[in-house]
Coordinates of C-alpha atoms in Angstrom, one line a residue:
M972 CA 0.0 0.0 0.0
A973 CA 1.4 3.4 -1.0
V974 CA 1.9 6.1 1.6
L975 CA 2.2 9.8 0.6
S976 CA 5.0 11.5 2.4
H977 CA 4.9 14.9 4.1
Q978 CA 5.6 17.7 1.7
H979 CA 5.3 21.6 2.0
Y980 CA 3.7 23.6 -0.7
P981 CA 2.8 27.4 -0.9
L982 CA -0.7 27.9 0.2
K983 CA -1.6 30.2 -2.6
S984 CA -0.7 27.7 -5.3
L985 CA -3.0 25.0 -3.8
L986 CA -6.1 27.1 -3.1
H987 CA -7.1 28.1 -6.6
P988 CA -10.7 27.1 -7.4
V989 CA -11.0 23.7 -9.1
P990 CA -14.4 22.9 -10.7
T991 CA -14.4 19.3 -9.6
C992 CA -13.4 19.8 -6.0
Q993 CA -15.3 20.8 -2.9
H994 CA -14.0 23.2 -0.3
Q995 CA -15.0 23.3 3.3
H996 CA -13.9 26.3 5.4
R997 CA -13.7 26.2 9.1
S998 CA -12.0 28.2 11.8
H999 CA -8.2 27.7 11.5
N1000 CA -8.8 24.8 9.3
V1001 CA -8.9 24.4 5.5
R1002 CA -9.6 21.0 4.0
V1003 CA -9.2 20.4 0.3
T1004 CA -10.8 17.3 -1.0
T1005 CA -9.5 16.2 -4.4
C1006 CA -11.3 13.8 -6.8
S1007 CA -8.7 11.1 -6.3
A1008 CA -9.1 11.2 -2.5
S1009 CA -5.4 10.5 -2.3
S1010 CA -4.5 13.2 0.3
S1011 CA -5.9 15.7 2.7
T1012 CA -4.5 19.1 3.7
N1013 CA -4.8 20.9 7.0
L1014 CA -3.8 24.4 8.0
K1015 CA -3.0 24.0 11.7
P1016 CA -3.1 26.8 14.2
G1017 CA 0.3 28.3 14.9
S1018 CA 1.7 27.0 11.6
N1019 CA 3.0 29.1 8.8
P1020 CA 0.0 30.4 7.0
N1021 CA 1.9 30.4 3.7
Q1022 CA 2.5 26.7 3.8
L1023 CA 0.2 23.8 3.7
V1024 CA 1.0 20.4 5.2
I1025 CA 0.1 17.4 3.1
E1026 CA -0.8 14.7 5.6
P1027 CA -0.1 11.1 4.6
R1028 CA -3.1 9.0 3.7
L1029 CA -3.1 5.3 2.7
A1030 CA -3.8 4.6 -0.9
L1031 CA -5.7 1.5 -1.9
S1032 CA -3.4 -1.3 -3.0
S1033 CA -3.8 -3.0 -6.4
T1034 CA -3.1 -6.4 -4.9
T1035 CA -6.8 -7.4 -4.7
S1036 CA -7.5 -6.5 -8.3
T1037 CA -4.3 -8.2 -9.4
T1038 CA -5.3 -11.4 -7.5
T1039 CA -8.8 -11.3 -9.0
A1040 CA -7.4 -10.9 -12.5
A1041 CA -5.0 -13.8 -11.9
K1042 CA -7.8 -16.1 -10.9
S1043 CA -9.8 -15.1 -14.0
S1044 CA -6.9 -15.9 -16.3
P1045 CA -5.9 -19.4 -17.6
P1046 CA -2.6 -20.8 -16.4
L1047 CA 0.3 -20.1 -18.6
L1048 CA 1.9 -22.9 -20.6
N1049 CA 5.0 -23.0 -18.4
D1050 CA 3.1 -22.1 -15.2
P1051 CA 5.0 -23.5 -12.1
A1052 CA 1.6 -24.5 -10.7
L1053 CA 1.4 -27.2 -13.4
Q1054 CA 4.9 -28.6 -12.8
S1055 CA 5.9 -31.4 -10.4
T1056 CA 8.1 -30.7 -7.4
W1057 CA 10.3 -33.3 -5.6
A1058 CA 7.7 -33.3 -2.8
H1059 CA 5.0 -34.2 -5.3
R1060 CA 7.2 -37.0 -6.7
A1061 CA 8.0 -38.3 -3.2
W1062 CA 4.3 -38.5 -2.3
V1063 CA 3.3 -40.3 -5.5
A1064 CA 6.2 -42.7 -5.1
T1065 CA 5.1 -43.4 -1.5
G1066 CA 1.4 -43.9 -2.6
C1067 CA 2.4 -46.2 -5.4
S1068 CA 4.6 -48.2 -3.0
T1069 CA 1.9 -48.8 -0.4
V1070 CA -0.6 -49.9 -3.1
L1071 CA 2.0 -52.2 -4.7
V1072 CA 2.9 -53.8 -1.3
S1073 CA -0.8 -54.5 -0.8
L1074 CA -1.2 -56.0 -4.2
V1075 CA 1.9 -58.2 -3.7
K1076 CA 0.7 -59.4 -0.4
S1077 CA -2.7 -60.3 -1.9
I1078 CA -1.0 -62.3 -4.7
A1079 CA 1.4 -64.0 -2.3
A1080 CA -1.4 -65.0 0.1
A1081 CA -3.6 -66.2 -2.7
A1082 CA -0.7 -68.3 -4.2
S1083 CA 0.0 -69.7 -0.7
S1084 CA -3.6 -70.8 -0.1
Q1085 CA -4.3 -71.6 -3.8
I1086 CA -7.5 -69.5 -3.5
W1087 CA -7.7 -67.0 -6.3
L1088 CA -11.4 -66.4 -6.9
E1089 CA -12.1 -64.4 -3.7
P1090 CA -9.2 -61.9 -4.0
M1091 CA -9.9 -61.4 -7.7
L1092 CA -13.6 -60.8 -7.0
A1093 CA -12.7 -58.4 -4.2
G1094 CA -10.4 -56.6 -6.5
Y1095 CA -13.2 -56.2 -9.1
I1096 CA -15.5 -54.8 -6.4
G1097 CA -12.8 -52.4 -5.4
Y1098 CA -12.5 -51.2 -9.0
V1099 CA -16.3 -50.7 -9.3
L1100 CA -16.6 -48.9 -6.0
A1101 CA -13.7 -46.6 -6.9
D1102 CA -15.7 -45.3 -9.8
L1103 CA -18.7 -44.7 -7.6
G1104 CA -16.6 -43.0 -5.0
S1105 CA -15.0 -40.7 -7.6
G1106 CA -18.5 -39.7 -8.8
V1107 CA -19.8 -38.9 -5.4
Y1108 CA -16.7 -36.9 -4.5
H1109 CA -16.7 -35.1 -7.8
W1110 CA -20.4 -34.2 -7.4
G1111 CA -19.8 -32.8 -3.9
I1112 CA -16.8 -30.7 -4.9
D1113 CA -18.7 -29.4 -8.0
N1114 CA -21.8 -28.4 -6.1
Y1115 CA -21.0 -27.4 -2.5
G1116 CA -18.5 -25.2 -0.7
D1117 CA -16.2 -22.4 -1.8
E1118 CA -12.7 -21.0 -1.2
S1119 CA -13.6 -20.6 2.6
T1120 CA -14.4 -24.3 3.1
P1121 CA -12.0 -26.0 5.5
I1122 CA -9.7 -28.7 4.1
F1123 CA -11.4 -29.0 0.7
W1124 CA -11.1 -25.3 -0.4
S1125 CA -8.2 -25.8 -2.7
Q1126 CA -9.8 -28.7 -4.4
I1127 CA -13.1 -26.8 -4.8
E1128 CA -11.2 -23.9 -6.3
A1129 CA -9.3 -26.2 -8.6
F1130 CA -12.4 -27.9 -9.9
Q1131 CA -14.1 -24.6 -10.6
G1132 CA -11.0 -23.5 -12.6
H1133 CA -11.1 -26.9 -14.4
H1134 CA -14.6 -26.1 -15.7
R1135 CA -13.4 -22.8 -17.2
W1136 CA -10.2 -24.3 -18.7
P1137 CA -10.7 -28.1 -18.9
R1138 CA -7.7 -28.8 -21.0
T1139 CA -5.3 -27.4 -18.4
I1140 CA -5.4 -30.8 -16.7
T1141 CA -3.7 -32.3 -19.8
R1142 CA -0.7 -29.9 -19.2
R1143 CA -0.2 -30.9 -15.6
Q1144 CA 2.8 -33.0 -15.0
F1145 CA 2.1 -36.5 -13.7
A1146 CA 3.1 -36.1 -10.0
N1147 CA 1.6 -32.6 -9.9
N1148 CA -1.7 -34.1 -10.9
L1149 CA -1.7 -37.1 -8.4
H1150 CA 0.2 -36.0 -5.3
A1151 CA -2.8 -34.9 -3.3
L1152 CA -4.6 -38.2 -3.7
A1153 CA -1.3 -40.1 -3.3
R1154 CA -0.8 -38.5 0.1
V1155 CA -4.3 -39.7 1.3
I1156 CA -3.7 -43.2 -0.1
S1157 CA -0.3 -43.5 1.6
F1158 CA -1.7 -42.9 5.1
T1159 CA -4.8 -45.0 4.4
V1160 CA -3.2 -48.1 2.9
L1161 CA -0.1 -48.2 5.1
P1162 CA -1.9 -49.7 8.2
F1163 CA -3.3 -52.5 6.0
D1164 CA 0.3 -53.2 4.7
L1165 CA 1.6 -53.5 8.3
L1166 CA -1.2 -55.3 10.0
C1167 CA -3.1 -57.4 7.5
N1168 CA -2.1 -60.5 5.5
D1169 CA -5.5 -61.5 4.1
S1170 CA -5.5 -62.0 0.4
T1171 CA -9.1 -60.9 -0.1
I1172 CA -8.8 -57.7 2.0
H1173 CA -5.6 -56.8 0.1
G1174 CA -7.2 -57.6 -3.2
F1175 CA -10.0 -55.1 -2.4
V1176 CA -7.8 -52.4 -0.8
S1177 CA -5.1 -52.4 -3.5
M1178 CA -7.5 -52.1 -6.4
L1179 CA -9.7 -49.5 -4.7
A1180 CA -6.8 -47.4 -3.5
G1181 CA -4.9 -47.7 -6.8
C1182 CA -7.9 -46.6 -8.9
I1183 CA -8.7 -43.7 -6.6
M1184 CA -5.1 -42.5 -6.7
F1185 CA -4.9 -42.7 -10.5
S1186 CA -8.4 -41.3 -11.1
Q1187 CA -7.0 -37.9 -11.8
Q1188 CA -4.8 -39.3 -14.5
F1189 CA -7.8 -41.2 -16.0
H1190 CA -9.5 -37.8 -15.8
A1191 CA -6.7 -36.1 -17.7
W1192 CA -6.7 -38.8 -20.4
A1193 CA -10.4 -38.2 -20.9
H1194 CA -9.6 -34.6 -21.8
S1195 CA -6.7 -35.5 -24.2
T1196 CA -7.1 -35.9 -27.9
K1197 CA -7.0 -39.4 -29.2
S1198 CA -3.9 -38.7 -31.3
K1199 CA -1.9 -37.8 -28.2
L1200 CA -2.8 -40.8 -26.1
P1201 CA -0.9 -44.1 -26.0
P1202 CA -2.7 -46.8 -28.0
L1203 CA -3.2 -48.9 -24.8
V1204 CA -5.1 -46.0 -23.1
V1205 CA -7.3 -45.5 -26.2
A1206 CA -8.1 -49.2 -26.2
L1207 CA -9.0 -49.2 -22.5
Q1208 CA -11.2 -46.2 -23.0
D1209 CA -13.0 -47.7 -26.0
A1210 CA -13.5 -50.9 -24.0
G1211 CA -15.0 -49.0 -21.1
V1212 CA -12.3 -50.0 -18.6
L1213 CA -11.3 -46.3 -18.3
V1214 CA -13.7 -43.4 -18.6
S1215 CA -14.1 -42.4 -22.3
R1216 CA -13.4 -39.0 -23.8
S1217 CA -17.0 -38.8 -25.2
Q1218 CA -18.7 -39.8 -22.0
H1219 CA -16.7 -37.3 -19.9
A1220 CA -17.2 -34.5 -22.5
A1221 CA -20.9 -34.6 -21.6
H1222 CA -20.1 -33.5 -18.1
H1223 CA -18.6 -30.2 -19.5
R1224 CA -21.8 -29.3 -21.4
P1225 CA -24.9 -27.8 -20.0
P1226 CA -26.5 -28.4 -17.6
Y1227 CA -23.2 -29.6 -16.0
N1228 CA -25.0 -32.0 -13.6
N1229 CA -24.2 -35.5 -15.0
N1230 CA -21.4 -38.0 -15.8
Y1231 CA -19.5 -37.2 -12.5
C1232 CA -17.6 -40.6 -12.3
I1233 CA -14.1 -40.5 -13.7
V1234 CA -12.5 -43.9 -13.2
S1235 CA -14.4 -46.1 -15.6
G1236 CA -17.7 -44.2 -15.9
V1237 CA -19.6 -47.4 -15.4
W1238 CA -21.9 -45.8 -12.8
N1239 CA -22.7 -42.7 -14.8
E1240 CA -25.7 -44.0 -16.7
F1241 CA -27.3 -45.6 -13.7
L1242 CA -26.8 -42.5 -11.4
D1243 CA -28.1 -40.1 -14.1
K1244 CA -31.1 -42.1 -15.1
Q1245 CA -32.2 -42.8 -11.5
K1246 CA -31.5 -39.2 -10.6
V1247 CA -29.5 -40.2 -7.6
F1248 CA -27.6 -37.0 -7.2
E1249 CA -30.8 -34.9 -7.7
A1250 CA -32.4 -36.9 -4.9
L1251 CA -29.3 -36.2 -2.6
E1252 CA -29.5 -32.5 -3.5
M1253 CA -33.2 -32.4 -2.5
I1254 CA -32.4 -34.1 0.8
L1255 CA -29.6 -31.7 1.6
F1256 CA -31.7 -28.7 0.6
F1257 CA -34.7 -29.7 2.8
K1258 CA -32.5 -30.8 5.8
L1259 CA -29.8 -28.1 5.7
G1260 CA -31.2 -25.4 3.4
V1261 CA -28.1 -25.7 1.1
R1262 CA -28.6 -25.2 -2.6
P1263 CA -26.2 -26.9 -5.0
R1264 CA -24.6 -24.9 -7.8
S1265 CA -26.3 -27.1 -10.4
W1266 CA -29.6 -25.5 -9.6
S1267 CA -28.4 -22.1 -10.6
E1268 CA -27.6 -20.8 -14.1
P1269 CA -24.0 -21.5 -14.9
S1270 CA -21.8 -18.6 -13.9
S1271 CA -18.6 -17.5 -15.8
K1272 CA -16.6 -19.8 -13.5
W1273 CA -18.3 -22.8 -15.0
I1274 CA -18.5 -21.9 -18.7
E1275 CA -15.5 -23.1 -20.7
E1276 CA -13.5 -20.3 -22.3
A1277 CA -12.4 -20.7 -25.9

């Protein structure tokens, strides 16, 4: 914030009539109010009548407007916010390690007991529930909370920015995109790695945790053009193993209230046809009086910029 310093000027040169200014005359006091409101002048008793003291006044900072402008602008191509740091890489490596240990323990226990069906079925259930979980979480972040929401504020802000500039996610580096989920997975899966040896439990945990941690990468692939994706990823998308580009594209078109799931998208059709999220929104509204963003006309924060 800028502060105007004390300066002394001849009284006569400052008291000429100015059409856009207002003058108030009081005993031993003269106040000149300028249009910019950047300073005030006082003629104090006992002071030199030929001089006018310019008192310091705080000027408004441009920080707020600069921050607002930054939030309304898309990230630059080489924006550091899109690049991975060593801390990001460390968390992703830790998350991957805990998931891999769980998977190995599941395979080893299944091989030892010669029981393969149960851990494989548990793994499949984990994969299916990961898609459902991604949809519920995505729906919640999209519709509720703001920058003042504890814990989740950064994710809410990021998802709002994602709706304005959806292709930005394709320019995020791998660890930058996954580190937040990897951190949660690391602390969640580690106790299972240390305390559990059951093949079925590890089959479920490893698949569920792995799919959740990589869901943001599946999400990024759903925004990429087919020509830029590895052939294996394209094949998995076409087979419905990973959420497809066309299915997720529907989420970024009006009314912005469908196709929330981003792992495989297998739950999207059921959830949308049965209006599950609409029912949850009604319950929250009548119980808590909270309106979801999907009930309002899309604001500029949610409309994709060209």
